[in-house]
Amino acid sequence: MKFFIDTANLEDIKEAQALGVLDGVTTNPSLMAKEGITGKDNILKHYLAICNIVDGDVSAEVISTDFDGMIREGEELAALHEQIVVKLPMIADGIKACKYFSDKGIRTNVTLVFSAGQALLAAKAGATYVSPFLGRLDDISTDGMHLISEIREIYDNYAFNTQILSASIRHTMHVVNCAKVGSDVMTGPLSSIKGLLKHPLTDIGLNQFIEDAKKMQL
């Protein structure tokens, strides 16, 4: 399973990259705004800065919600850097744009997916990635992980090449469960990745080793 980090914070991206397990980055307008990145030129420069840190795919989201606007923005984003994947919303014009880009050889990530039917449409349109938001489903007392399992079954049934990019990851167990059900990618905050490092027995064992090593040096 690939590990993406869902942020526009360069320091978090650098820290995840330094771990040696980072495969890519996902961003959106909300994450950009959170970092105080505003204005078209600044946003494009920020995408380039992210591409210069990581080796893998960087999802950059269009702001337009109409077909022509998505095409215009998406082509500009795709031309920015070879690592850019154009992120499109799961709406009718988004699916049309996905098909357009797929036919042009431009990679896409269809986002804001909350049902297996939506994921099926994205795959039919040739999406590179589909982003089901499992955390947001959990927030409304719906089993987000079940959606990931449904999409995995459908994609396997028909050998779709679209990768399942599990988004809206809230915590470390989301990461583990995504790996168990066969998600191709997870994207979440740095804390969800670093949380995989931790176990109390590891801490206890390490402390014991350190104490024993000190005794050997006496």
PDB file of C-alpha atoms in Angstrom, residues 44 58 60 62 71-87 101 105-108:
ATOM      1  CA  LEU A  44       1.232  27.055  -8.423  1.00  0.00           C
ATOM      2  CA  VAL A  58       1.084  15.125  -6.140  1.00  0.00           C
ATOM      3  CA  ALA A  60      -3.581  19.214  -7.298  1.00  0.00           C
ATOM      4  CA  VAL A  62      -9.199  22.217  -9.677  1.00  0.00           C
ATOM      5  CA  ILE A  71     -10.316  21.438 -18.448  1.00  0.00           C
ATOM      6  CA  ARG A  72      -8.618  24.821 -18.450  1.00  0.00           C
ATOM      7  CA  GLU A  73      -7.353  24.490 -14.883  1.00  0.00           C
ATOM      8  CA  GLY A  74      -6.484  20.819 -15.206  1.00  0.00           C
ATOM      9  CA  GLU A  75      -4.376  21.293 -18.315  1.00  0.00           C
ATOM     10  CA  GLU A  76      -2.489  24.119 -16.628  1.00  0.00           C
ATOM     11  CA  LEU A  77      -1.858  22.011 -13.525  1.00  0.00           C
ATOM     12  CA  ALA A  78      -0.759  18.964 -15.551  1.00  0.00           C
ATOM     13  CA  ALA A  79       1.701  21.104 -17.523  1.00  0.00           C
ATOM     14  CA  LEU A  80       3.207  22.420 -14.297  1.00  0.00           C
ATOM     15  CA  HIS A  81       5.133  19.241 -13.436  1.00  0.00           C
ATOM     16  CA  GLU A  82       5.162  15.581 -14.490  1.00  0.00           C
ATOM     17  CA  GLN A  83       4.270  14.474 -10.943  1.00  0.00           C
ATOM     18  CA  ILE A  84       0.999  16.411 -10.887  1.00  0.00           C
ATOM     19  CA  VAL A  85      -2.249  14.434 -10.861  1.00  0.00           C
ATOM     20  CA  VAL A  86      -5.359  16.508 -11.619  1.00  0.00           C
ATOM     21  CA  LYS A  87      -7.896  16.232  -8.813  1.00  0.00           C
ATOM     22  CA  PHE A 101      -8.091  13.845 -19.426  1.00  0.00           C
ATOM     23  CA  GLY A 105      -3.065  10.689 -21.153  1.00  0.00           C
ATOM     24  CA  ILE A 106      -3.375  13.107 -18.203  1.00  0.00           C
ATOM     25  CA  ARG A 107      -3.662  11.375 -14.835  1.00  0.00           C
ATOM     26  CA  THR A 108      -6.614  12.151 -12.558  1.00  0.00           C
TER      27      THR A 108
END
